Coordinates of C-alpha atoms in Angstrom, one line a residue:
X11 CA 87.5 102.8 89.0
X12 CA 88.8 104.6 92.2
X13 CA 89.7 103.1 95.1
X14 CA 90.7 104.5 98.4
X15 CA 92.9 102.8 100.8
X16 CA 91.1 103.3 104.3
X17 CA 93.5 101.0 105.7
X18 CA 96.4 98.3 104.9
X19 CA 97.3 96.8 108.1
X20 CA 96.6 93.7 110.1
X21 CA 94.6 93.1 112.9
X22 CA 96.8 94.7 115.3
X23 CA 97.5 97.2 112.5
X24 CA 101.1 98.3 111.9
X25 CA 102.8 99.2 114.2
X26 CA 101.0 97.0 117.2
X27 CA 100.5 99.7 119.8
X28 CA 102.0 97.8 122.8
X29 CA 105.1 96.5 120.5
X30 CA 108.5 97.8 120.4
X31 CA 109.8 95.3 118.0
X32 CA 112.5 96.8 115.1
X33 CA 109.4 97.0 112.8
X34 CA 107.1 98.9 114.9
X35 CA 109.6 101.1 116.0
X36 CA 110.7 102.1 112.7
X37 CA 107.0 102.6 111.4
X38 CA 106.4 104.8 114.8
X39 CA 109.1 106.8 113.9
X40 CA 108.4 107.6 110.3
X41 CA 104.8 107.7 111.2
X42 CA 103.8 105.2 108.8
X43 CA 100.8 103.9 110.5
X44 CA 98.7 101.3 109.0
X45 CA 95.1 100.6 110.2
X46 CA 92.6 98.0 109.9
X47 CA 92.2 97.1 105.9
X48 CA 89.5 98.2 103.8
X49 CA 88.9 100.2 100.9
X50 CA 86.2 102.7 99.3
X51 CA 85.5 102.0 95.7
X52 CA 83.9 104.8 93.9
X53 CA 82.3 105.9 96.9
X54 CA 79.6 103.4 96.5
X55 CA 80.9 100.2 97.5
X56 CA 83.0 99.6 101.0
X57 CA 85.2 96.7 101.1
X58 CA 85.0 95.4 104.6
X59 CA 84.1 98.0 107.8
X60 CA 86.2 97.6 110.9
X61 CA 86.0 99.9 113.8
X62 CA 88.5 101.9 112.4
X63 CA 87.6 102.3 109.4
X64 CA 84.8 105.0 109.7
X65 CA 87.1 107.2 111.3
X66 CA 89.7 106.6 108.2
X67 CA 87.5 107.9 105.9
X68 CA 87.0 111.0 107.3
X69 CA 90.7 111.8 108.2
X70 CA 91.3 110.5 104.5
X71 CA 88.5 113.8 103.5
X72 CA 85.9 111.1 102.3
X73 CA 82.2 110.6 103.4
X74 CA 80.5 107.5 103.4
X75 CA 77.6 109.1 103.1
X76 CA 77.0 107.8 99.6
X77 CA 77.8 104.0 100.2
X78 CA 75.5 102.0 98.3
X79 CA 77.0 98.6 99.5
X80 CA 79.0 97.3 102.4
X81 CA 80.8 93.9 101.1
X82 CA 82.3 91.8 104.2
X83 CA 84.7 89.4 103.8
X84 CA 84.0 87.8 107.1
X85 CA 83.3 88.3 110.7
X86 CA 86.8 88.9 112.4
X87 CA 86.6 92.3 114.4
X88 CA 89.3 93.9 112.5
X89 CA 87.0 93.6 109.0
X90 CA 83.4 93.8 110.9
X91 CA 82.4 97.0 113.0
X92 CA 78.9 96.8 113.3
X93 CA 78.6 100.4 114.8
X94 CA 79.0 101.9 111.8
X95 CA 75.4 101.1 110.9
X96 CA 74.3 103.2 114.1
X97 CA 76.6 105.9 113.1
X98 CA 74.6 105.7 109.6
X99 CA 71.1 105.9 111.7
X100 CA 72.6 108.9 113.7
X101 CA 72.8 110.8 110.4
X102 CA 69.1 110.3 109.6
X103 CA 70.5 108.5 106.0
X104 CA 67.3 107.7 104.2
X105 CA 69.0 105.9 101.3
X106 CA 69.2 102.1 101.0
X107 CA 72.0 100.3 102.2
X108 CA 72.8 96.7 101.2
X109 CA 75.2 94.6 103.4
X110 CA 76.6 91.9 102.3
X111 CA 78.9 88.9 103.0
X112 CA 78.6 85.6 105.0
X113 CA 76.0 84.4 106.9
X114 CA 77.7 84.5 110.4
X115 CA 79.0 87.8 109.7
X116 CA 75.6 89.4 108.5
X117 CA 74.1 88.2 111.9
X118 CA 76.4 90.2 113.8
X119 CA 75.1 93.3 112.4
X120 CA 71.4 92.9 112.7
X121 CA 70.9 94.1 116.3
X122 CA 73.0 97.5 115.2
X123 CA 70.1 98.6 112.6
X124 CA 66.9 100.0 113.8
X125 CA 63.6 98.8 112.5
X126 CA 63.0 102.0 110.0
X127 CA 66.6 102.0 109.3
X128 CA 66.6 101.7 105.2
X129 CA 69.2 98.6 105.7
X130 CA 69.1 95.3 103.7
X131 CA 71.1 92.2 104.6
X132 CA 71.9 89.7 101.8
X133 CA 74.2 86.4 102.7
X134 CA 76.4 85.1 100.1
X135 CA 78.5 82.1 99.3
X136 CA 80.9 80.9 97.5
X137 CA 80.9 80.6 93.6
X138 CA 77.7 83.3 93.8
X139 CA 77.4 86.1 91.4
X140 CA 75.8 89.5 92.0
X141 CA 74.9 92.4 90.6
X142 CA 75.2 95.7 92.8
X143 CA 73.9 98.6 90.6
X144 CA 76.6 98.1 87.6
X145 CA 79.2 96.4 89.2
X146 CA 79.0 92.4 88.9
X147 CA 80.6 91.0 91.8
X148 CA 81.5 87.3 92.5
X149 CA 82.0 85.5 95.8
X150 CA 84.9 83.1 96.2
X151 CA 86.5 80.8 98.7
X152 CA 89.3 82.0 101.1
X153 CA 91.4 79.7 103.0
X154 CA 90.7 81.2 106.6
X155 CA 89.6 79.5 109.7
X156 CA 86.1 81.1 109.5
X157 CA 83.9 81.3 106.6
X158 CA 85.7 84.0 104.7
X159 CA 84.5 85.1 101.1
X160 CA 86.8 86.6 98.5
X161 CA 85.7 89.3 95.9
X162 CA 86.0 89.8 92.2
X163 CA 84.6 93.0 91.2
X164 CA 84.1 94.4 87.4
X165 CA 82.9 97.5 86.9
X166 CA 80.4 98.8 84.0
X167 CA 83.6 100.0 81.6
X168 CA 85.5 96.1 82.7
X169 CA 87.8 97.3 84.9
X170 CA 88.2 94.3 87.2
X171 CA 89.9 94.1 90.4
X172 CA 90.4 90.9 93.3
X173 CA 90.0 91.6 96.6
X174 CA 91.9 89.0 98.7
X175 CA 91.8 89.3 102.5
X176 CA 92.2 87.5 104.7
X177 CA 93.2 84.0 103.2
X178 CA 96.0 81.8 103.4
X179 CA 97.3 80.1 100.0
X180 CA 94.2 80.3 97.9
X181 CA 92.0 77.0 97.1
X182 CA 92.5 75.4 94.0
X183 CA 88.9 75.8 93.5
X184 CA 89.6 79.4 93.5
X185 CA 92.6 79.7 91.0
X186 CA 90.8 77.5 88.9
X187 CA 87.7 80.2 89.2
X188 CA 90.3 83.3 88.2
X189 CA 91.6 81.7 85.0
X190 CA 91.9 84.1 82.4
X191 CA 90.3 87.1 84.9
X192 CA 93.6 89.5 83.6
X193 CA 93.0 91.7 86.6
X194 CA 93.6 95.6 86.5
X195 CA 94.5 95.1 90.3
X196 CA 94.7 92.7 92.8
X197 CA 94.7 92.9 96.7
X198 CA 96.1 90.4 98.1
X199 CA 97.0 89.9 101.9
X200 CA 100.4 89.6 103.4
X201 CA 100.0 89.4 107.2
X202 CA 103.6 87.9 108.7
X203 CA 106.3 88.8 106.6
X204 CA 109.6 86.5 107.3
X205 CA 107.7 84.5 109.9
X206 CA 106.5 81.2 108.4
X207 CA 105.1 79.5 111.4
X208 CA 101.8 81.0 112.1
X209 CA 100.1 78.3 111.2
X210 CA 96.7 80.4 110.3
X211 CA 94.7 81.1 107.4
X212 CA 97.2 84.0 106.2
X213 CA 100.2 84.5 103.9
X214 CA 103.9 85.4 104.6
X215 CA 106.0 86.8 102.0
X216 CA 107.1 83.0 101.0
X217 CA 103.7 82.0 100.7
X218 CA 102.7 85.4 98.8
X219 CA 105.3 85.1 96.1
X220 CA 103.8 81.6 95.4
X221 CA 100.3 82.8 95.3
X222 CA 101.5 85.9 93.2
X223 CA 103.1 83.3 90.7
X224 CA 100.1 80.9 90.7
X225 CA 97.9 83.6 89.9
X226 CA 100.3 84.6 87.0
X227 CA 100.4 80.9 85.6
X228 CA 96.7 81.0 85.1
X229 CA 97.0 84.8 83.8
X230 CA 94.7 86.1 86.7
X231 CA 97.8 88.3 86.9
X232 CA 99.3 89.9 83.6
X233 CA 102.2 92.6 83.1
X234 CA 99.2 94.8 83.2
X235 CA 98.1 94.0 86.7
X236 CA 98.7 96.1 90.0
X237 CA 99.6 93.7 92.5
X238 CA 99.2 95.4 95.9
X239 CA 99.7 93.8 99.1
X240 CA 97.5 94.5 102.0
X241 CA 96.7 93.4 105.6
X242 CA 100.4 94.1 106.8
X243 CA 101.8 93.3 109.9
X244 CA 104.7 93.8 112.0
X245 CA 106.1 90.8 111.7
X246 CA 107.3 92.2 108.1
X247 CA 110.4 94.0 107.9
X248 CA 111.0 97.7 107.6
X249 CA 109.0 99.6 104.3
X250 CA 112.4 100.1 102.6
X251 CA 113.1 96.1 103.2
X252 CA 109.3 94.9 102.3
X253 CA 109.3 97.1 99.2
X254 CA 112.2 95.4 97.9
X255 CA 110.7 91.8 98.8
X256 CA 107.3 92.5 97.4
X257 CA 109.3 93.6 94.3
X258 CA 110.4 90.4 93.4
X259 CA 106.8 89.1 93.0
X260 CA 106.1 92.2 91.0
X261 CA 103.9 93.8 93.9
X262 CA 104.2 97.0 96.1
X263 CA 102.8 98.0 99.4
X264 CA 100.8 101.2 99.4
X265 CA 99.9 103.6 102.3
X266 CA 97.1 104.1 104.4
X267 CA 95.0 106.9 102.3
X268 CA 96.3 105.8 99.0
X269 CA 94.0 107.0 96.0
X270 CA 94.3 104.1 93.1
X271 CA 93.1 104.8 89.9
X272 CA 92.3 101.6 88.4
X273 CA 91.3 101.2 84.7
X274 CA 91.4 99.0 81.5
X275 CA 93.9 100.5 79.2
X276 CA 94.6 103.7 81.6
X277 CA 97.7 106.0 80.5
X278 CA 98.7 107.8 83.6
X279 CA 101.4 110.1 83.5
X280 CA 103.8 111.2 87.0
X281 CA 106.3 113.6 87.2
X282 CA 109.0 113.0 89.9
X283 CA 111.3 116.6 90.5
X284 CA 113.5 117.2 93.4
X285 CA 117.1 117.9 93.9
X286 CA 120.2 115.8 94.0
X287 CA 120.1 112.7 95.8
X288 CA 116.8 113.5 97.0
X289 CA 115.3 110.1 96.7
X290 CA 113.5 110.6 93.2
X291 CA 114.9 107.8 91.2
X292 CA 113.8 105.1 94.0
X293 CA 110.5 107.1 94.4
X294 CA 109.8 106.5 90.6
X295 CA 110.9 102.6 90.5
X296 CA 108.6 102.0 93.5
X297 CA 105.5 103.4 91.3
X298 CA 105.9 101.0 88.7
X299 CA 106.9 98.2 91.1
X300 CA 103.6 96.2 90.5
X301 CA 104.5 96.0 86.9
X302 CA 106.3 93.0 86.3
X303 CA 107.9 94.0 83.0
X304 CA 108.6 97.7 82.5
X305 CA 110.9 99.9 79.6
X306 CA 113.4 101.8 81.8
X307 CA 114.7 104.4 79.6
X308 CA 118.3 105.6 81.0
X309 CA 118.4 108.9 78.8
X310 CA 121.2 110.5 77.3
X311 CA 123.7 108.9 74.6
X312 CA 125.9 105.9 75.9
X313 CA 129.1 106.7 77.0
X314 CA 130.9 103.4 76.9
X315 CA 134.6 105.2 77.7
X316 CA 133.2 106.7 80.5
X317 CA 134.1 104.5 83.8
X318 CA 131.7 106.1 86.1
X319 CA 128.4 106.3 83.3
X320 CA 129.1 102.1 83.2
X321 CA 129.0 102.0 87.3
X322 CA 126.0 104.3 87.5
X323 CA 124.3 102.1 85.0
X324 CA 125.2 99.1 86.6
X325 CA 124.2 100.0 89.9
X326 CA 120.8 100.9 88.6
X327 CA 120.1 97.8 86.6
X328 CA 121.2 96.0 89.9
X329 CA 118.7 97.4 91.9
X330 CA 115.7 96.8 89.4
X331 CA 114.1 93.4 88.9
X332 CA 115.7 91.3 86.2
X333 CA 112.6 91.2 84.0
X334 CA 112.6 94.8 83.7
X335 CA 114.2 96.0 80.3
X336 CA 117.2 99.0 80.2
X337 CA 117.6 100.9 77.2
X338 CA 120.4 103.7 77.0
X339 CA 119.3 106.7 74.6
X340 CA 117.8 110.0 74.4
X341 CA 115.8 109.0 71.3
X342 CA 112.7 108.3 73.4
X343 CA 109.8 109.2 71.3
X344 CA 109.3 106.4 69.3
X345 CA 109.6 104.2 72.4
X346 CA 106.9 106.2 73.8
X347 CA 104.6 105.6 70.6
X348 CA 105.5 102.0 70.3
X349 CA 104.8 101.2 74.2
X350 CA 103.1 98.1 75.1
X351 CA 104.5 97.8 78.7
X352 CA 105.1 100.8 81.3
X353 CA 108.0 103.1 81.0
X354 CA 110.3 104.9 83.7
X355 CA 112.3 107.6 82.3
X356 CA 115.5 109.3 84.0
X357 CA 115.9 111.6 83.8
X358 CA 115.0 114.8 81.7
X359 CA 117.7 116.4 82.6
X360 CA 120.1 113.7 80.5
X361 CA 117.9 114.0 78.1
X362 CA 118.1 117.5 77.4
X363 CA 121.7 117.6 77.8
X364 CA 122.1 114.7 75.2
X365 CA 119.5 117.1 72.9
X366 CA 122.1 120.2 73.3
X367 CA 125.0 118.0 72.4
X368 CA 123.6 116.3 69.6
X369 CA 122.7 119.6 68.0
X370 CA 125.8 121.4 68.7
X371 CA 123.7 124.0 70.5
X372 CA 126.2 124.6 73.3
X373 CA 128.8 126.4 71.0
X374 CA 126.2 127.6 68.1
X375 CA 123.4 128.8 70.5
X376 CA 121.1 127.5 68.0
X377 CA 118.5 126.3 69.7
X378 CA 115.7 125.6 67.1
X379 CA 116.2 121.8 66.8
X380 CA 116.1 121.5 70.6
X381 CA 112.6 123.3 70.8
X382 CA 111.5 121.3 67.9
X383 CA 112.7 118.0 70.3
X384 CA 111.0 119.5 73.4
X385 CA 107.6 119.9 71.3
X386 CA 108.1 116.2 70.2
X387 CA 108.7 115.1 73.9
X388 CA 105.5 116.5 74.9
X389 CA 103.2 115.4 72.4
X390 CA 104.9 111.8 72.8
X391 CA 104.7 111.8 76.5
X392 CA 100.8 113.3 76.1
X393 CA 99.9 110.3 73.5
X394 CA 101.9 107.8 75.4
X395 CA 99.6 104.6 75.6
X396 CA 100.7 103.0 78.7
X397 CA 101.5 103.9 82.4
X398 CA 104.7 106.5 82.2
X399 CA 106.8 107.8 84.8
X400 CA 109.8 110.4 84.4
X401 CA 112.5 111.3 86.7
X402 CA 113.8 115.0 86.8
X403 CA 115.7 117.4 88.5
X404 CA 114.7 120.8 90.0
X405 CA 116.7 123.5 88.9
X406 CA 114.5 126.6 90.0
X407 CA 115.4 126.8 93.7
X408 CA 119.1 127.0 93.5
X409 CA 121.7 129.6 92.5
X410 CA 121.8 131.7 89.7
X411 CA 124.6 129.4 87.9
X412 CA 127.5 131.5 87.2
X413 CA 128.3 130.5 83.2
X414 CA 126.1 131.2 80.5
X415 CA 125.6 127.7 79.3
X416 CA 124.7 127.3 83.2
X417 CA 122.0 129.4 82.6
X418 CA 121.0 128.3 79.4
X419 CA 120.5 124.4 80.9
X420 CA 118.4 126.2 83.4
X421 CA 115.9 127.7 81.7
X422 CA 115.8 124.9 79.3
X423 CA 115.2 122.2 82.1
X424 CA 112.6 124.5 83.5
X425 CA 110.9 124.8 80.1
X426 CA 111.1 121.1 79.9
X427 CA 109.8 120.5 83.3
X428 CA 106.7 122.8 83.1
X429 CA 105.7 121.2 79.7
X430 CA 105.5 117.8 81.1
X431 CA 104.1 118.9 84.7
X432 CA 101.1 120.5 82.8
X433 CA 100.5 117.1 80.7
X434 CA 100.5 115.0 84.0
X435 CA 98.0 113.4 86.0
X436 CA 100.3 113.6 89.1
X437 CA 103.4 115.3 90.0
X438 CA 105.6 114.4 92.9
X439 CA 108.1 116.6 94.6
X440 CA 111.0 115.0 96.7
X441 CA 112.8 116.5 99.5
X442 CA 115.2 114.6 101.9
X443 CA 113.4 111.4 100.8
X444 CA 109.6 112.3 101.2
X445 CA 107.2 112.5 98.7
X446 CA 105.1 116.0 98.4
X447 CA 102.4 115.6 96.0
X448 CA 102.2 118.5 93.8
X449 CA 98.9 117.2 91.8
X450 CA 97.2 114.0 92.4

């Protein structure tokens, strides 16, 4: 299942265009602009359709021409822009379109459809299940000030997601209905950040964490569930602080335009490369922030007599969730093969150094054992059964090393990087703390 996040923001977006609070100014300066929360599923189902959504689809290179179903959560204007139906009629679409949701939301749409438009309206109520082509959709109760539905969606392969916006802490009936759901992804609203006196049907960071915990306790969320915070507003802290706050719950935020590939048992390999202090490790950790349990492989053999090494390992552990497991080793292929939780390997450069040391290749210049290790690493990377992220150093853009050993290392690491990149679904180059996708 593919989800394109057409928006991840609250009703006023983030930043609020009239606000000069630190959160809004920071978002504006970083050009982290979040529009009305909505998502496109496999180009066939549109989850909510606020007034900004059609244009967002165009900005992110997507057409809505193939949408067969629009699932509306509720009638609030940031989730329902019925003029989109008029846009569709102007394009002379003749394919059937089904609009589903609470009756009051559908009532606001009917006047935007002409008598000959191939659009039908299907009211839904809490607890109702319906088949939309190959997708099974179940409507569940929200805690919101107007009639609102949350959606439990399963595709033909068994991939299952929960779309939960807008809502405050979930009703017990909804939590009970989600027991043992074991979602592949959960999209849960988190509007108010540290503001707790909002008094509306929304989450703040504290109640968001409590809801995630309730869903974990009933096995709706598992260690493999990607938990994504949506409907984010400017009462949230700046992006880096928000990421840390969400990480406590094993959740993350993604930008508008993010493309999420979601699937049962899916293995996704990502290589993150870049220069020194470019933000590689922090970015890589963020890619797996949605997983509660991750095996973090600190490559290179343990150096108990090196204070700098010990301090570095301690600082890395301190910034990662306590539920993550750290393993210090360069013997990684067996870990890949036996993995049941996602893996973060940091980094390939220290892995290569450790293998060169192990085989005494610096002195002998016999690289046969090192090349064999590289072959085994590439094979294990390709066969790894869980999501895996590796960090490496970009060595091809610097000066030519002035030592023979330096040139040897550069050439071998370039080879390792090329081998791993060729077997990765995603490759990201980090520079000045900013990611550039080389392969998506």
